[in-house]
């Protein structure tokens, strides 16, 4: 596929402009259409894509592997425990070696600086499959789902009420909301604050796009008249899960359930990146209820990741 984005890394959505992100979604919609009608779209013919995951994954790993296969490429799953990385080989050596073999590397890891180091030492595109800071693949699938369910033209009037960890998924949705001029109200107990790098992006750009990203301790304020309720775990992988007991106490009042959804608009949709924890950030009747679009959202991970690969891999 011809594209002006060939060879670029995909590390955070903050590195891309509105037109780029619209291109990712337009191509995602096109690839989804082609898949549904059975039209071939082998944009990765003969390419080998490595996948190096240092945290668990169901959706991201599977959708990348399946997507690469739809595109006619080969996905090669790397096991960090079985690599010399586990015996102390530096990232800068690992990255330069992998660059000689692979056409792109998809990485799920902890700090954003780790993925930045790979990107620095590799010529092939490095794609962020989740770090502590951001989850840009999730952000694209979220935007695609919002456009499919609420219409892409309604941008400015949309209100998202977000409940859950102020971590990768929240940060990517803040960036999307900032770029597309959404109103995103984030409910959280005081002391759980966004990363300064993301918050600076929000503050520097909201004025231009008309976005309104608000942090509140008041769950009702976040959910009141929301078009979208977006829930995420209270205890993300990595650091946050180490303090799970404390978080279960701190976040107890921040649940999306049959009472708190009454604050939202009648036609609201319920989104969640998954995995979700019933009885914590949301209840079974909400995720299984008529407003829930979580499985369409999960499916869109496949289409958006295929678009990222088709547009970036040379
Ligand atoms: N939403 C998401 O990234 O899911 P996985 O952790 O299963 O990949
Ligand atoms: N915020 C969650 C997202 C999982 C896909 C985490 O990092 O664990």
PDB file of C-alpha atoms and ligand atoms in Angstrom:
ATOM      1  CA  UNK A   1       0.000   0.000   0.000  1.00  0.00           C
ATOM      2  CA  UNK A   2       1.411   3.398  -0.963  1.00  0.00           C
ATOM      3  CA  UNK A   3       1.568   5.777   1.978  1.00  0.00           C
ATOM      4  CA  UNK A   4       3.343   8.908   3.151  1.00  0.00           C
ATOM      5  CA  UNK A   5       3.786   7.231   6.554  1.00  0.00           C
ATOM      6  CA  UNK A   6       6.067   4.393   5.353  1.00  0.00           C
ATOM      7  CA  UNK A   7       8.925   3.657   7.706  1.00  0.00           C
ATOM      8  CA  UNK A   8       7.508   5.677  10.616  1.00  0.00           C
ATOM      9  CA  UNK A   9       7.410   4.274  14.132  1.00  0.00           C
ATOM     10  CA  UNK A  10       4.099   4.046  15.967  1.00  0.00           C
ATOM     11  CA  UNK A  11       5.073   4.909  19.531  1.00  0.00           C
ATOM     12  CA  UNK A  12       2.344   7.303  20.675  1.00  0.00           C
ATOM     13  CA  UNK A  13      -0.594   9.065  19.009  1.00  0.00           C
ATOM     14  CA  UNK A  14       0.993  12.359  20.103  1.00  0.00           C
ATOM     15  CA  UNK A  15       3.500  11.864  17.247  1.00  0.00           C
ATOM     16  CA  UNK A  16       0.754  12.006  14.606  1.00  0.00           C
ATOM     17  CA  UNK A  17      -1.490  14.767  13.305  1.00  0.00           C
ATOM     18  CA  UNK A  18      -5.244  14.681  12.871  1.00  0.00           C
ATOM     19  CA  UNK A  19      -4.940  13.871   9.133  1.00  0.00           C
ATOM     20  CA  UNK A  20      -2.663  10.916   9.888  1.00  0.00           C
ATOM     21  CA  UNK A  21      -5.088   9.517  12.439  1.00  0.00           C
ATOM     22  CA  UNK A  22      -7.991   9.991  10.022  1.00  0.00           C
ATOM     23  CA  UNK A  23      -5.964   8.082   7.439  1.00  0.00           C
ATOM     24  CA  UNK A  24      -5.433   5.192   9.870  1.00  0.00           C
ATOM     25  CA  UNK A  25      -9.184   5.001  10.500  1.00  0.00           C
ATOM     26  CA  UNK A  26     -10.163   5.339   6.834  1.00  0.00           C
ATOM     27  CA  UNK A  27      -7.804   2.501   5.914  1.00  0.00           C
ATOM     28  CA  UNK A  28      -9.113   0.431   8.858  1.00  0.00           C
ATOM     29  CA  UNK A  29     -12.678   0.848   7.586  1.00  0.00           C
ATOM     30  CA  UNK A  30     -11.570  -0.098   4.074  1.00  0.00           C
ATOM     31  CA  UNK A  31      -9.711  -3.208   5.268  1.00  0.00           C
ATOM     32  CA  UNK A  32     -12.720  -4.220   7.377  1.00  0.00           C
ATOM     33  CA  UNK A  33     -14.944  -3.903   4.309  1.00  0.00           C
ATOM     34  CA  UNK A  34     -12.541  -5.968   2.204  1.00  0.00           C
ATOM     35  CA  UNK A  35     -12.342  -8.674   4.855  1.00  0.00           C
ATOM     36  CA  UNK A  36     -16.146  -8.866   5.064  1.00  0.00           C
ATOM     37  CA  UNK A  37     -16.581  -9.253   1.299  1.00  0.00           C
ATOM     38  CA  UNK A  38     -13.618 -11.615   0.988  1.00  0.00           C
ATOM     39  CA  UNK A  39     -11.450  -9.311  -1.135  1.00  0.00           C
ATOM     40  CA  UNK A  40      -7.699  -9.972  -0.880  1.00  0.00           C
ATOM     41  CA  UNK A  41      -5.560  -7.263   0.737  1.00  0.00           C
ATOM     42  CA  UNK A  42      -2.078  -8.744   0.940  1.00  0.00           C
ATOM     43  CA  UNK A  43      -0.162  -5.571   1.742  1.00  0.00           C
ATOM     44  CA  UNK A  44       2.534  -7.434   3.731  1.00  0.00           C
ATOM     45  CA  UNK A  45       3.397 -10.099   1.187  1.00  0.00           C
ATOM     46  CA  UNK A  46       6.800 -11.566   2.048  1.00  0.00           C
ATOM     47  CA  UNK A  47       7.310  -9.418   5.179  1.00  0.00           C
ATOM     48  CA  UNK A  48       8.196 -10.777   8.617  1.00  0.00           C
ATOM     49  CA  UNK A  49       6.928  -8.938  11.683  1.00  0.00           C
ATOM     50  CA  UNK A  50       8.354  -9.716  15.151  1.00  0.00           C
ATOM     51  CA  UNK A  51       6.192  -9.540  18.268  1.00  0.00           C
ATOM     52  CA  UNK A  52       8.014  -9.061  21.570  1.00  0.00           C
ATOM     53  CA  UNK A  53       5.599  -8.999  24.531  1.00  0.00           C
ATOM     54  CA  UNK A  54       6.835  -8.541  28.106  1.00  0.00           C
ATOM     55  CA  UNK A  55       3.307  -8.421  29.594  1.00  0.00           C
ATOM     56  CA  UNK A  56       0.317 -10.752  29.046  1.00  0.00           C
ATOM     57  CA  UNK A  57      -2.059 -10.162  26.133  1.00  0.00           C
ATOM     58  CA  UNK A  58      -5.097 -11.797  24.586  1.00  0.00           C
ATOM     59  CA  UNK A  59      -6.459  -9.227  22.121  1.00  0.00           C
ATOM     60  CA  UNK A  60      -3.321  -7.432  20.982  1.00  0.00           C
ATOM     61  CA  UNK A  61      -1.159 -10.485  20.369  1.00  0.00           C
ATOM     62  CA  UNK A  62      -3.918 -12.444  18.630  1.00  0.00           C
ATOM     63  CA  UNK A  63      -5.224  -9.585  16.512  1.00  0.00           C
ATOM     64  CA  UNK A  64      -1.713  -8.691  15.347  1.00  0.00           C
ATOM     65  CA  UNK A  65      -0.919 -12.309  14.432  1.00  0.00           C
ATOM     66  CA  UNK A  66      -4.230 -12.779  12.627  1.00  0.00           C
ATOM     67  CA  UNK A  67      -3.967  -9.367  10.953  1.00  0.00           C
ATOM     68  CA  UNK A  68      -0.440 -10.083   9.685  1.00  0.00           C
ATOM     69  CA  UNK A  69      -1.705 -13.352   8.270  1.00  0.00           C
ATOM     70  CA  UNK A  70      -4.638 -11.592   6.493  1.00  0.00           C
ATOM     71  CA  UNK A  71      -2.096  -9.196   4.993  1.00  0.00           C
ATOM     72  CA  UNK A  72      -0.005 -12.081   3.640  1.00  0.00           C
ATOM     73  CA  UNK A  73       2.928 -11.546   6.003  1.00  0.00           C
ATOM     74  CA  UNK A  74       4.473 -13.752   8.654  1.00  0.00           C
ATOM     75  CA  UNK A  75       4.197 -12.941  12.373  1.00  0.00           C
ATOM     76  CA  UNK A  76       7.050 -14.229  14.510  1.00  0.00           C
ATOM     77  CA  UNK A  77       6.414 -14.378  18.243  1.00  0.00           C
ATOM     78  CA  UNK A  78       9.579 -13.624  20.241  1.00  0.00           C
ATOM     79  CA  UNK A  79       9.799 -14.863  23.817  1.00  0.00           C
ATOM     80  CA  UNK A  80      11.785 -12.398  25.954  1.00  0.00           C
ATOM     81  CA  UNK A  81      12.470 -15.087  28.595  1.00  0.00           C
ATOM     82  CA  UNK A  82      14.095 -17.279  25.969  1.00  0.00           C
ATOM     83  CA  UNK A  83      16.182 -14.453  24.513  1.00  0.00           C
ATOM     84  CA  UNK A  84      19.588 -13.225  25.612  1.00  0.00           C
ATOM     85  CA  UNK A  85      17.789 -10.107  26.857  1.00  0.00           C
ATOM     86  CA  UNK A  86      16.960 -12.202  29.945  1.00  0.00           C
ATOM     87  CA  UNK A  87      20.702 -12.713  30.532  1.00  0.00           C
ATOM     88  CA  UNK A  88      21.521  -9.040  30.237  1.00  0.00           C
ATOM     89  CA  UNK A  89      22.129  -8.443  26.528  1.00  0.00           C
ATOM     90  CA  UNK A  90      21.535  -4.717  26.067  1.00  0.00           C
ATOM     91  CA  UNK A  91      18.511  -3.435  24.175  1.00  0.00           C
ATOM     92  CA  UNK A  92      20.735  -1.491  21.824  1.00  0.00           C
ATOM     93  CA  UNK A  93      22.397  -4.715  20.634  1.00  0.00           C
ATOM     94  CA  UNK A  94      19.157  -6.704  20.537  1.00  0.00           C
ATOM     95  CA  UNK A  95      17.466  -3.948  18.532  1.00  0.00           C
ATOM     96  CA  UNK A  96      20.216  -3.701  15.918  1.00  0.00           C
ATOM     97  CA  UNK A  97      20.265  -7.477  15.459  1.00  0.00           C
ATOM     98  CA  UNK A  98      16.476  -7.785  15.150  1.00  0.00           C
ATOM     99  CA  UNK A  99      16.538  -4.939  12.656  1.00  0.00           C
ATOM    100  CA  UNK A 100      18.626  -7.115  10.314  1.00  0.00           C
ATOM    101  CA  UNK A 101      15.936  -9.826  10.297  1.00  0.00           C
ATOM    102  CA  UNK A 102      12.554  -8.145  10.686  1.00  0.00           C
ATOM    103  CA  UNK A 103      10.473  -5.711   8.644  1.00  0.00           C
ATOM    104  CA  UNK A 104       8.835  -4.319  11.817  1.00  0.00           C
ATOM    105  CA  UNK A 105       8.807  -5.037  15.541  1.00  0.00           C
ATOM    106  CA  UNK A 106       5.658  -4.891  17.686  1.00  0.00           C
ATOM    107  CA  UNK A 107       6.517  -4.417  21.371  1.00  0.00           C
ATOM    108  CA  UNK A 108       4.513  -4.577  24.611  1.00  0.00           C
ATOM    109  CA  UNK A 109       6.602  -3.474  27.574  1.00  0.00           C
ATOM    110  CA  UNK A 110       6.769  -1.326  30.694  1.00  0.00           C
ATOM    111  CA  UNK A 111       8.405   2.104  30.358  1.00  0.00           C
ATOM    112  CA  UNK A 112       7.959   4.233  27.248  1.00  0.00           C
ATOM    113  CA  UNK A 113      11.735   4.792  27.279  1.00  0.00           C
ATOM    114  CA  UNK A 114      12.252   1.077  26.548  1.00  0.00           C
ATOM    115  CA  UNK A 115      10.282   1.223  23.309  1.00  0.00           C
ATOM    116  CA  UNK A 116      11.938   4.526  22.417  1.00  0.00           C
ATOM    117  CA  UNK A 117      15.327   2.863  22.762  1.00  0.00           C
ATOM    118  CA  UNK A 118      14.337   0.078  20.344  1.00  0.00           C
ATOM    119  CA  UNK A 119      13.029   2.698  17.918  1.00  0.00           C
ATOM    120  CA  UNK A 120      16.275   4.664  18.171  1.00  0.00           C
ATOM    121  CA  UNK A 121      18.390   1.649  17.233  1.00  0.00           C
ATOM    122  CA  UNK A 122      16.112   0.202  14.535  1.00  0.00           C
ATOM    123  CA  UNK A 123      15.403   1.384  11.002  1.00  0.00           C
ATOM    124  CA  UNK A 124      12.333  -0.831  10.638  1.00  0.00           C
ATOM    125  CA  UNK A 125       9.148   0.532  12.222  1.00  0.00           C
ATOM    126  CA  UNK A 126       8.644  -0.128  15.935  1.00  0.00           C
ATOM    127  CA  UNK A 127       4.989  -0.402  16.942  1.00  0.00           C
ATOM    128  CA  UNK A 128       3.743   0.164  20.472  1.00  0.00           C
ATOM    129  CA  UNK A 129       1.468  -2.672  21.587  1.00  0.00           C
ATOM    130  CA  UNK A 130       1.106  -1.060  25.068  1.00  0.00           C
ATOM    131  CA  UNK A 131       3.482   0.587  27.472  1.00  0.00           C
ATOM    132  CA  UNK A 132       2.753   2.060  30.890  1.00  0.00           C
ATOM    133  CA  UNK A 133       2.388   5.461  29.215  1.00  0.00           C
ATOM    134  CA  UNK A 134       0.256   4.763  26.154  1.00  0.00           C
ATOM    135  CA  UNK A 135      -1.756   2.215  24.200  1.00  0.00           C
ATOM    136  CA  UNK A 136      -2.008   3.837  20.775  1.00  0.00           C
ATOM    137  CA  UNK A 137      -3.372   0.715  19.034  1.00  0.00           C
ATOM    138  CA  UNK A 138      -6.233   0.720  21.526  1.00  0.00           C
ATOM    139  CA  UNK A 139      -6.723   4.451  20.935  1.00  0.00           C
ATOM    140  CA  UNK A 140      -7.240   3.893  17.195  1.00  0.00           C
ATOM    141  CA  UNK A 141      -9.714   1.055  17.759  1.00  0.00           C
ATOM    142  CA  UNK A 142     -11.584   3.243  20.251  1.00  0.00           C
ATOM    143  CA  UNK A 143     -11.842   6.089  17.754  1.00  0.00           C
ATOM    144  CA  UNK A 144     -12.983   3.753  14.979  1.00  0.00           C
ATOM    145  CA  UNK A 145     -15.675   2.344  17.277  1.00  0.00           C
ATOM    146  CA  UNK A 146     -16.819   5.836  18.293  1.00  0.00           C
ATOM    147  CA  UNK A 147     -17.130   6.849  14.642  1.00  0.00           C
ATOM    148  CA  UNK A 148     -19.007   3.677  13.735  1.00  0.00           C
ATOM    149  CA  UNK A 149     -21.422   3.951  16.643  1.00  0.00           C
ATOM    150  CA  UNK A 150     -21.841   7.711  17.014  1.00  0.00           C
ATOM    151  CA  UNK A 151     -20.899   9.094  13.600  1.00  0.00           C
ATOM    152  CA  UNK A 152     -17.614  10.813  12.831  1.00  0.00           C
ATOM    153  CA  UNK A 153     -19.217  14.217  12.250  1.00  0.00           C
ATOM    154  CA  UNK A 154     -20.610  14.567  15.753  1.00  0.00           C
ATOM    155  CA  UNK A 155     -17.146  15.008  17.196  1.00  0.00           C
ATOM    156  CA  UNK A 156     -17.457  18.290  18.989  1.00  0.00           C
ATOM    157  CA  UNK A 157     -20.607  17.582  20.923  1.00  0.00           C
ATOM    158  CA  UNK A 158     -19.500  14.155  22.156  1.00  0.00           C
ATOM    159  CA  UNK A 159     -18.988  13.611  25.854  1.00  0.00           C
ATOM    160  CA  UNK A 160     -16.960  10.659  27.124  1.00  0.00           C
ATOM    161  CA  UNK A 161     -17.237   9.757  30.807  1.00  0.00           C
ATOM    162  CA  UNK A 162     -14.142   7.728  31.675  1.00  0.00           C
ATOM    163  CA  UNK A 163     -13.833   5.647  34.846  1.00  0.00           C
ATOM    164  CA  UNK A 164     -10.700   3.664  35.622  1.00  0.00           C
ATOM    165  CA  UNK A 165      -6.971   3.727  35.915  1.00  0.00           C
ATOM    166  CA  UNK A 166      -5.223   6.908  34.730  1.00  0.00           C
ATOM    167  CA  UNK A 167      -2.733   4.899  32.725  1.00  0.00           C
ATOM    168  CA  UNK A 168      -1.985   3.878  29.109  1.00  0.00           C
ATOM    169  CA  UNK A 169      -5.569   3.493  27.815  1.00  0.00           C
ATOM    170  CA  UNK A 170      -6.749   6.664  29.530  1.00  0.00           C
ATOM    171  CA  UNK A 171      -3.762   8.599  28.189  1.00  0.00           C
ATOM    172  CA  UNK A 172      -4.381   7.469  24.602  1.00  0.00           C
ATOM    173  CA  UNK A 173      -8.061   8.396  24.881  1.00  0.00           C
ATOM    174  CA  UNK A 174      -7.066  11.804  26.282  1.00  0.00           C
ATOM    175  CA  UNK A 175      -4.860  12.341  23.232  1.00  0.00           C
ATOM    176  CA  UNK A 176      -7.648  11.247  20.844  1.00  0.00           C
ATOM    177  CA  UNK A 177     -10.134  13.519  22.655  1.00  0.00           C
ATOM    178  CA  UNK A 178      -7.698  16.424  22.439  1.00  0.00           C
ATOM    179  CA  UNK A 179      -7.028  15.964  18.726  1.00  0.00           C
ATOM    180  CA  UNK A 180     -10.695  15.458  17.790  1.00  0.00           C
ATOM    181  CA  UNK A 181     -12.189  18.057  20.121  1.00  0.00           C
ATOM    182  CA  UNK A 182     -14.172  15.721  22.395  1.00  0.00           C
ATOM    183  CA  UNK A 183     -15.240  16.385  25.949  1.00  0.00           C
ATOM    184  CA  UNK A 184     -13.655  13.739  28.165  1.00  0.00           C
ATOM    185  CA  UNK A 185     -14.480  13.729  31.854  1.00  0.00           C
ATOM    186  CA  UNK A 186     -12.239  11.448  33.898  1.00  0.00           C
ATOM    187  CA  UNK A 187     -13.543  10.305  37.312  1.00  0.00           C
ATOM    188  CA  UNK A 188     -10.927   9.213  39.804  1.00  0.00           C
ATOM    189  CA  UNK A 189     -10.009   9.492  43.482  1.00  0.00           C
ATOM    190  CA  UNK A 190      -7.677  12.389  44.171  1.00  0.00           C
ATOM    191  CA  UNK A 191      -4.013  11.471  43.893  1.00  0.00           C
ATOM    192  CA  UNK A 192      -4.414   9.427  40.695  1.00  0.00           C
ATOM    193  CA  UNK A 193      -3.227  11.900  38.084  1.00  0.00           C
ATOM    194  CA  UNK A 194      -2.221  11.720  34.408  1.00  0.00           C
ATOM    195  CA  UNK A 195       1.374  11.534  33.262  1.00  0.00           C
ATOM    196  CA  UNK A 196       2.797  15.062  32.883  1.00  0.00           C
ATOM    197  CA  UNK A 197       3.860  14.414  29.263  1.00  0.00           C
ATOM    198  CA  UNK A 198       0.301  13.557  28.240  1.00  0.00           C
ATOM    199  CA  UNK A 199      -1.219  16.331  30.331  1.00  0.00           C
ATOM    200  CA  UNK A 200       1.099  18.876  28.712  1.00  0.00           C
ATOM    201  CA  UNK A 201      -0.089  17.693  25.279  1.00  0.00           C
ATOM    202  CA  UNK A 202      -3.714  18.094  26.403  1.00  0.00           C
ATOM    203  CA  UNK A 203      -3.097  21.596  27.773  1.00  0.00           C
ATOM    204  CA  UNK A 204      -1.095  22.789  24.781  1.00  0.00           C
ATOM    205  CA  UNK A 205      -3.546  21.539  22.140  1.00  0.00           C
ATOM    206  CA  UNK A 206      -7.079  21.680  23.583  1.00  0.00           C
ATOM    207  CA  UNK A 207      -7.346  25.398  22.882  1.00  0.00           C
ATOM    208  CA  UNK A 208      -6.902  24.784  19.162  1.00  0.00           C
ATOM    209  CA  UNK A 209      -9.330  21.890  18.841  1.00  0.00           C
ATOM    210  CA  UNK A 210     -12.020  22.888  21.326  1.00  0.00           C
ATOM    211  CA  UNK A 211     -11.430  19.766  23.403  1.00  0.00           C
ATOM    212  CA  UNK A 212     -12.289  19.724  27.074  1.00  0.00           C
ATOM    213  CA  UNK A 213     -10.448  17.145  29.177  1.00  0.00           C
ATOM    214  CA  UNK A 214     -11.491  17.370  32.810  1.00  0.00           C
ATOM    215  CA  UNK A 215     -10.375  15.473  35.907  1.00  0.00           C
ATOM    216  CA  UNK A 216     -12.968  15.131  38.615  1.00  0.00           C
ATOM    217  CA  UNK A 217     -13.458  13.203  41.840  1.00  0.00           C
ATOM    218  CA  UNK A 218     -17.197  13.257  41.197  1.00  0.00           C
ATOM    219  CA  UNK A 219     -18.399  10.174  39.290  1.00  0.00           C
ATOM    220  CA  UNK A 220     -21.774  11.790  38.622  1.00  0.00           C
ATOM    221  CA  UNK A 221     -20.116  14.830  37.026  1.00  0.00           C
ATOM    222  CA  UNK A 222     -18.151  12.531  34.705  1.00  0.00           C
ATOM    223  CA  UNK A 223     -21.120  10.418  33.649  1.00  0.00           C
ATOM    224  CA  UNK A 224     -23.802  13.134  33.521  1.00  0.00           C
ATOM    225  CA  UNK A 225     -25.216  13.347  29.937  1.00  0.00           C
ATOM    226  CA  UNK A 226     -22.354  11.225  28.590  1.00  0.00           C
ATOM    227  CA  UNK A 227     -22.659   9.810  25.068  1.00  0.00           C
ATOM    228  CA  UNK A 228     -20.008   7.238  25.903  1.00  0.00           C
ATOM    229  CA  UNK A 229     -19.117   5.595  29.195  1.00  0.00           C
ATOM    230  CA  UNK A 230     -15.635   4.144  29.021  1.00  0.00           C
ATOM    231  CA  UNK A 231     -14.431   1.879  31.840  1.00  0.00           C
ATOM    232  CA  UNK A 232     -10.982   0.506  32.495  1.00  0.00           C
ATOM    233  CA  UNK A 233      -9.484  -1.602  35.262  1.00  0.00           C
ATOM    234  CA  UNK A 234      -8.513   0.064  38.537  1.00  0.00           C
ATOM    235  CA  UNK A 235      -5.230  -1.896  38.657  1.00  0.00           C
ATOM    236  CA  UNK A 236      -3.316  -2.008  35.385  1.00  0.00           C
ATOM    237  CA  UNK A 237      -0.497  -4.441  34.645  1.00  0.00           C
ATOM    238  CA  UNK A 238       2.879  -3.544  36.129  1.00  0.00           C
ATOM    239  CA  UNK A 239       3.168  -1.011  38.987  1.00  0.00           C
ATOM    240  CA  UNK A 240      -0.560  -0.517  39.679  1.00  0.00           C
ATOM    241  CA  UNK A 241      -1.280  -4.232  40.152  1.00  0.00           C
ATOM    242  CA  UNK A 242       1.382  -4.339  42.878  1.00  0.00           C
ATOM    243  CA  UNK A 243      -0.875  -2.106  44.973  1.00  0.00           C
ATOM    244  CA  UNK A 244      -4.128  -3.868  44.093  1.00  0.00           C
ATOM    245  CA  UNK A 245      -5.483  -4.041  47.662  1.00  0.00           C
ATOM    246  CA  UNK A 246      -5.037  -0.294  48.191  1.00  0.00           C
ATOM    247  CA  UNK A 247      -6.639   0.433  44.834  1.00  0.00           C
ATOM    248  CA  UNK A 248      -9.656  -1.771  45.546  1.00  0.00           C
ATOM    249  CA  UNK A 249     -10.217   0.435  48.616  1.00  0.00           C
ATOM    250  CA  UNK A 250      -9.454   3.801  46.956  1.00  0.00           C
ATOM    251  CA  UNK A 251     -11.586   3.223  43.859  1.00  0.00           C
ATOM    252  CA  UNK A 252     -14.572   1.487  45.489  1.00  0.00           C
ATOM    253  CA  UNK A 253     -16.995   4.330  44.728  1.00  0.00           C
ATOM    254  CA  UNK A 254     -16.020   4.497  41.040  1.00  0.00           C
ATOM    255  CA  UNK A 255     -18.112   1.767  39.477  1.00  0.00           C
ATOM    256  CA  UNK A 256     -20.195   1.725  36.299  1.00  0.00           C
ATOM    257  CA  UNK A 257     -23.365  -0.116  37.370  1.00  0.00           C
ATOM    258  CA  UNK A 258     -27.117  -0.051  36.786  1.00  0.00           C
ATOM    259  CA  UNK A 259     -27.461   2.980  39.085  1.00  0.00           C
ATOM    260  CA  UNK A 260     -24.561   5.105  37.805  1.00  0.00           C
ATOM    261  CA  UNK A 261     -25.390   4.566  34.098  1.00  0.00           C
ATOM    262  CA  UNK A 262     -28.627   6.481  34.751  1.00  0.00           C
ATOM    263  CA  UNK A 263     -26.576   9.709  34.709  1.00  0.00           C
ATOM    264  CA  UNK A 264     -25.675   9.175  31.029  1.00  0.00           C
ATOM    265  CA  UNK A 265     -27.744   9.943  27.935  1.00  0.00           C
ATOM    266  CA  UNK A 266     -30.390   7.362  27.042  1.00  0.00           C
ATOM    267  CA  UNK A 267     -28.512   6.271  23.917  1.00  0.00           C
ATOM    268  CA  UNK A 268     -25.064   6.067  25.529  1.00  0.00           C
ATOM    269  CA  UNK A 269     -22.662   3.318  24.543  1.00  0.00           C
ATOM    270  CA  UNK A 270     -20.522   1.400  27.017  1.00  0.00           C
ATOM    271  CA  UNK A 271     -16.899   0.841  26.007  1.00  0.00           C
ATOM    272  CA  UNK A 272     -14.077  -1.029  27.708  1.00  0.00           C
ATOM    273  CA  UNK A 273     -10.667  -1.984  26.316  1.00  0.00           C
ATOM    274  CA  UNK A 274     -10.863  -5.334  28.190  1.00  0.00           C
ATOM    275  CA  UNK A 275      -9.892  -7.322  30.148  1.00  0.00           C
ATOM    276  CA  UNK A 276     -12.662  -6.157  32.464  1.00  0.00           C
ATOM    277  CA  UNK A 277     -13.257  -7.025  36.088  1.00  0.00           C
ATOM    278  CA  UNK A 278     -16.927  -7.524  36.912  1.00  0.00           C
ATOM    279  CA  UNK A 279     -17.755  -6.248  40.396  1.00  0.00           C
ATOM    280  CA  UNK A 280     -14.899  -3.734  40.293  1.00  0.00           C
ATOM    281  CA  UNK A 281     -14.936  -0.986  37.609  1.00  0.00           C
ATOM    282  CA  UNK A 282     -18.216  -2.300  36.142  1.00  0.00           C
ATOM    283  CA  UNK A 283     -20.916  -4.835  36.798  1.00  0.00           C
ATOM    284  CA  UNK A 284     -21.999  -7.829  34.763  1.00  0.00           C
ATOM    285  CA  UNK A 285     -25.338  -6.246  33.804  1.00  0.00           C
ATOM    286  CA  UNK A 286     -23.536  -3.275  32.221  1.00  0.00           C
ATOM    287  CA  UNK A 287     -20.999  -5.204  30.142  1.00  0.00           C
ATOM    288  CA  UNK A 288     -23.686  -7.724  29.115  1.00  0.00           C
ATOM    289  CA  UNK A 289     -26.358  -5.035  28.701  1.00  0.00           C
ATOM    290  CA  UNK A 290     -27.850  -3.412  25.581  1.00  0.00           C
ATOM    291  CA  UNK A 291     -25.527  -0.375  25.623  1.00  0.00           C
ATOM    292  CA  UNK A 292     -22.323  -2.419  25.582  1.00  0.00           C
ATOM    293  CA  UNK A 293     -20.236  -2.376  22.381  1.00  0.00           C
ATOM    294  CA  UNK A 294     -17.134  -3.968  23.895  1.00  0.00           C
ATOM    295  CA  UNK A 295     -16.878  -6.878  21.472  1.00  0.00           C
ATOM    296  CA  UNK A 296     -17.284  -4.681  18.381  1.00  0.00           C
ATOM    297  CA  UNK A 297     -14.580  -2.502  19.941  1.00  0.00           C
ATOM    298  CA  UNK A 298     -12.340  -5.552  20.473  1.00  0.00           C
ATOM    299  CA  UNK A 299     -12.915  -6.622  16.852  1.00  0.00           C
ATOM    300  CA  UNK A 300     -11.776  -3.206  15.678  1.00  0.00           C
ATOM    301  CA  UNK A 301      -8.367  -3.882  17.198  1.00  0.00           C
ATOM    302  CA  UNK A 302      -7.838  -6.248  14.264  1.00  0.00           C
ATOM    303  CA  UNK A 303      -8.805  -3.747  11.563  1.00  0.00           C
ATOM    304  CA  UNK A 304      -6.870  -0.816  13.020  1.00  0.00           C
ATOM    305  CA  UNK A 305      -3.684  -2.826  13.595  1.00  0.00           C
ATOM    306  CA  UNK A 306      -3.826  -4.053  10.008  1.00  0.00           C
ATOM    307  CA  UNK A 307      -4.092  -0.424   8.885  1.00  0.00           C
ATOM    308  CA  UNK A 308      -1.080   0.546  11.004  1.00  0.00           C
ATOM    309  CA  UNK A 309       1.003  -2.242   9.466  1.00  0.00           C
ATOM    310  CA  UNK A 310      -0.197  -1.634   5.904  1.00  0.00           C
ATOM    311  CA  UNK A 311       0.555   2.095   6.156  1.00  0.00           C
ATOM    312  CA  UNK A 312       3.875   1.953   8.020  1.00  0.00           C
ATOM    313  CA  UNK A 313       5.748  -1.191   6.968  1.00  0.00           C
ATOM    314  CA  UNK A 314       7.847  -0.435   3.849  1.00  0.00           C
TER     315      UNK A 314
HETATM  316  N1  LIG B   1      -7.096  -4.311  25.329  1.00  0.00           N
HETATM  317  C1  LIG B   1      -5.947  -5.028  25.231  1.00  0.00           C
HETATM  318  O1  LIG B   1      -4.883  -4.522  24.878  1.00  0.00           O
HETATM  319  O2  LIG B   1      -6.091  -6.337  25.556  1.00  0.00           O
HETATM  320  P1  LIG B   1      -4.917  -7.408  25.733  1.00  0.00           P
HETATM  321  O3  LIG B   1      -4.170  -7.034  26.988  1.00  0.00           O
HETATM  322  O4  LIG B   1      -5.629  -8.717  25.843  1.00  0.00           O
HETATM  323  O5  LIG B   1      -4.005  -7.342  24.551  1.00  0.00           O
HETATM  324  N1  LIG B   2      -4.745  -0.325  31.566  1.00  0.00           N
HETATM  325  C1  LIG B   2      -4.693  -1.747  31.343  1.00  0.00           C
HETATM  326  C2  LIG B   2      -4.974  -2.053  29.923  1.00  0.00           C
HETATM  327  C3  LIG B   2      -4.893  -3.490  29.547  1.00  0.00           C
HETATM  328  C4  LIG B   2      -5.137  -3.728  28.095  1.00  0.00           C
HETATM  329  C5  LIG B   2      -3.335  -2.264  31.724  1.00  0.00           C
HETATM  330  O1  LIG B   2      -2.310  -1.638  31.416  1.00  0.00           O
HETATM  331  O2  LIG B   2      -3.280  -3.323  32.377  1.00  0.00           O
END
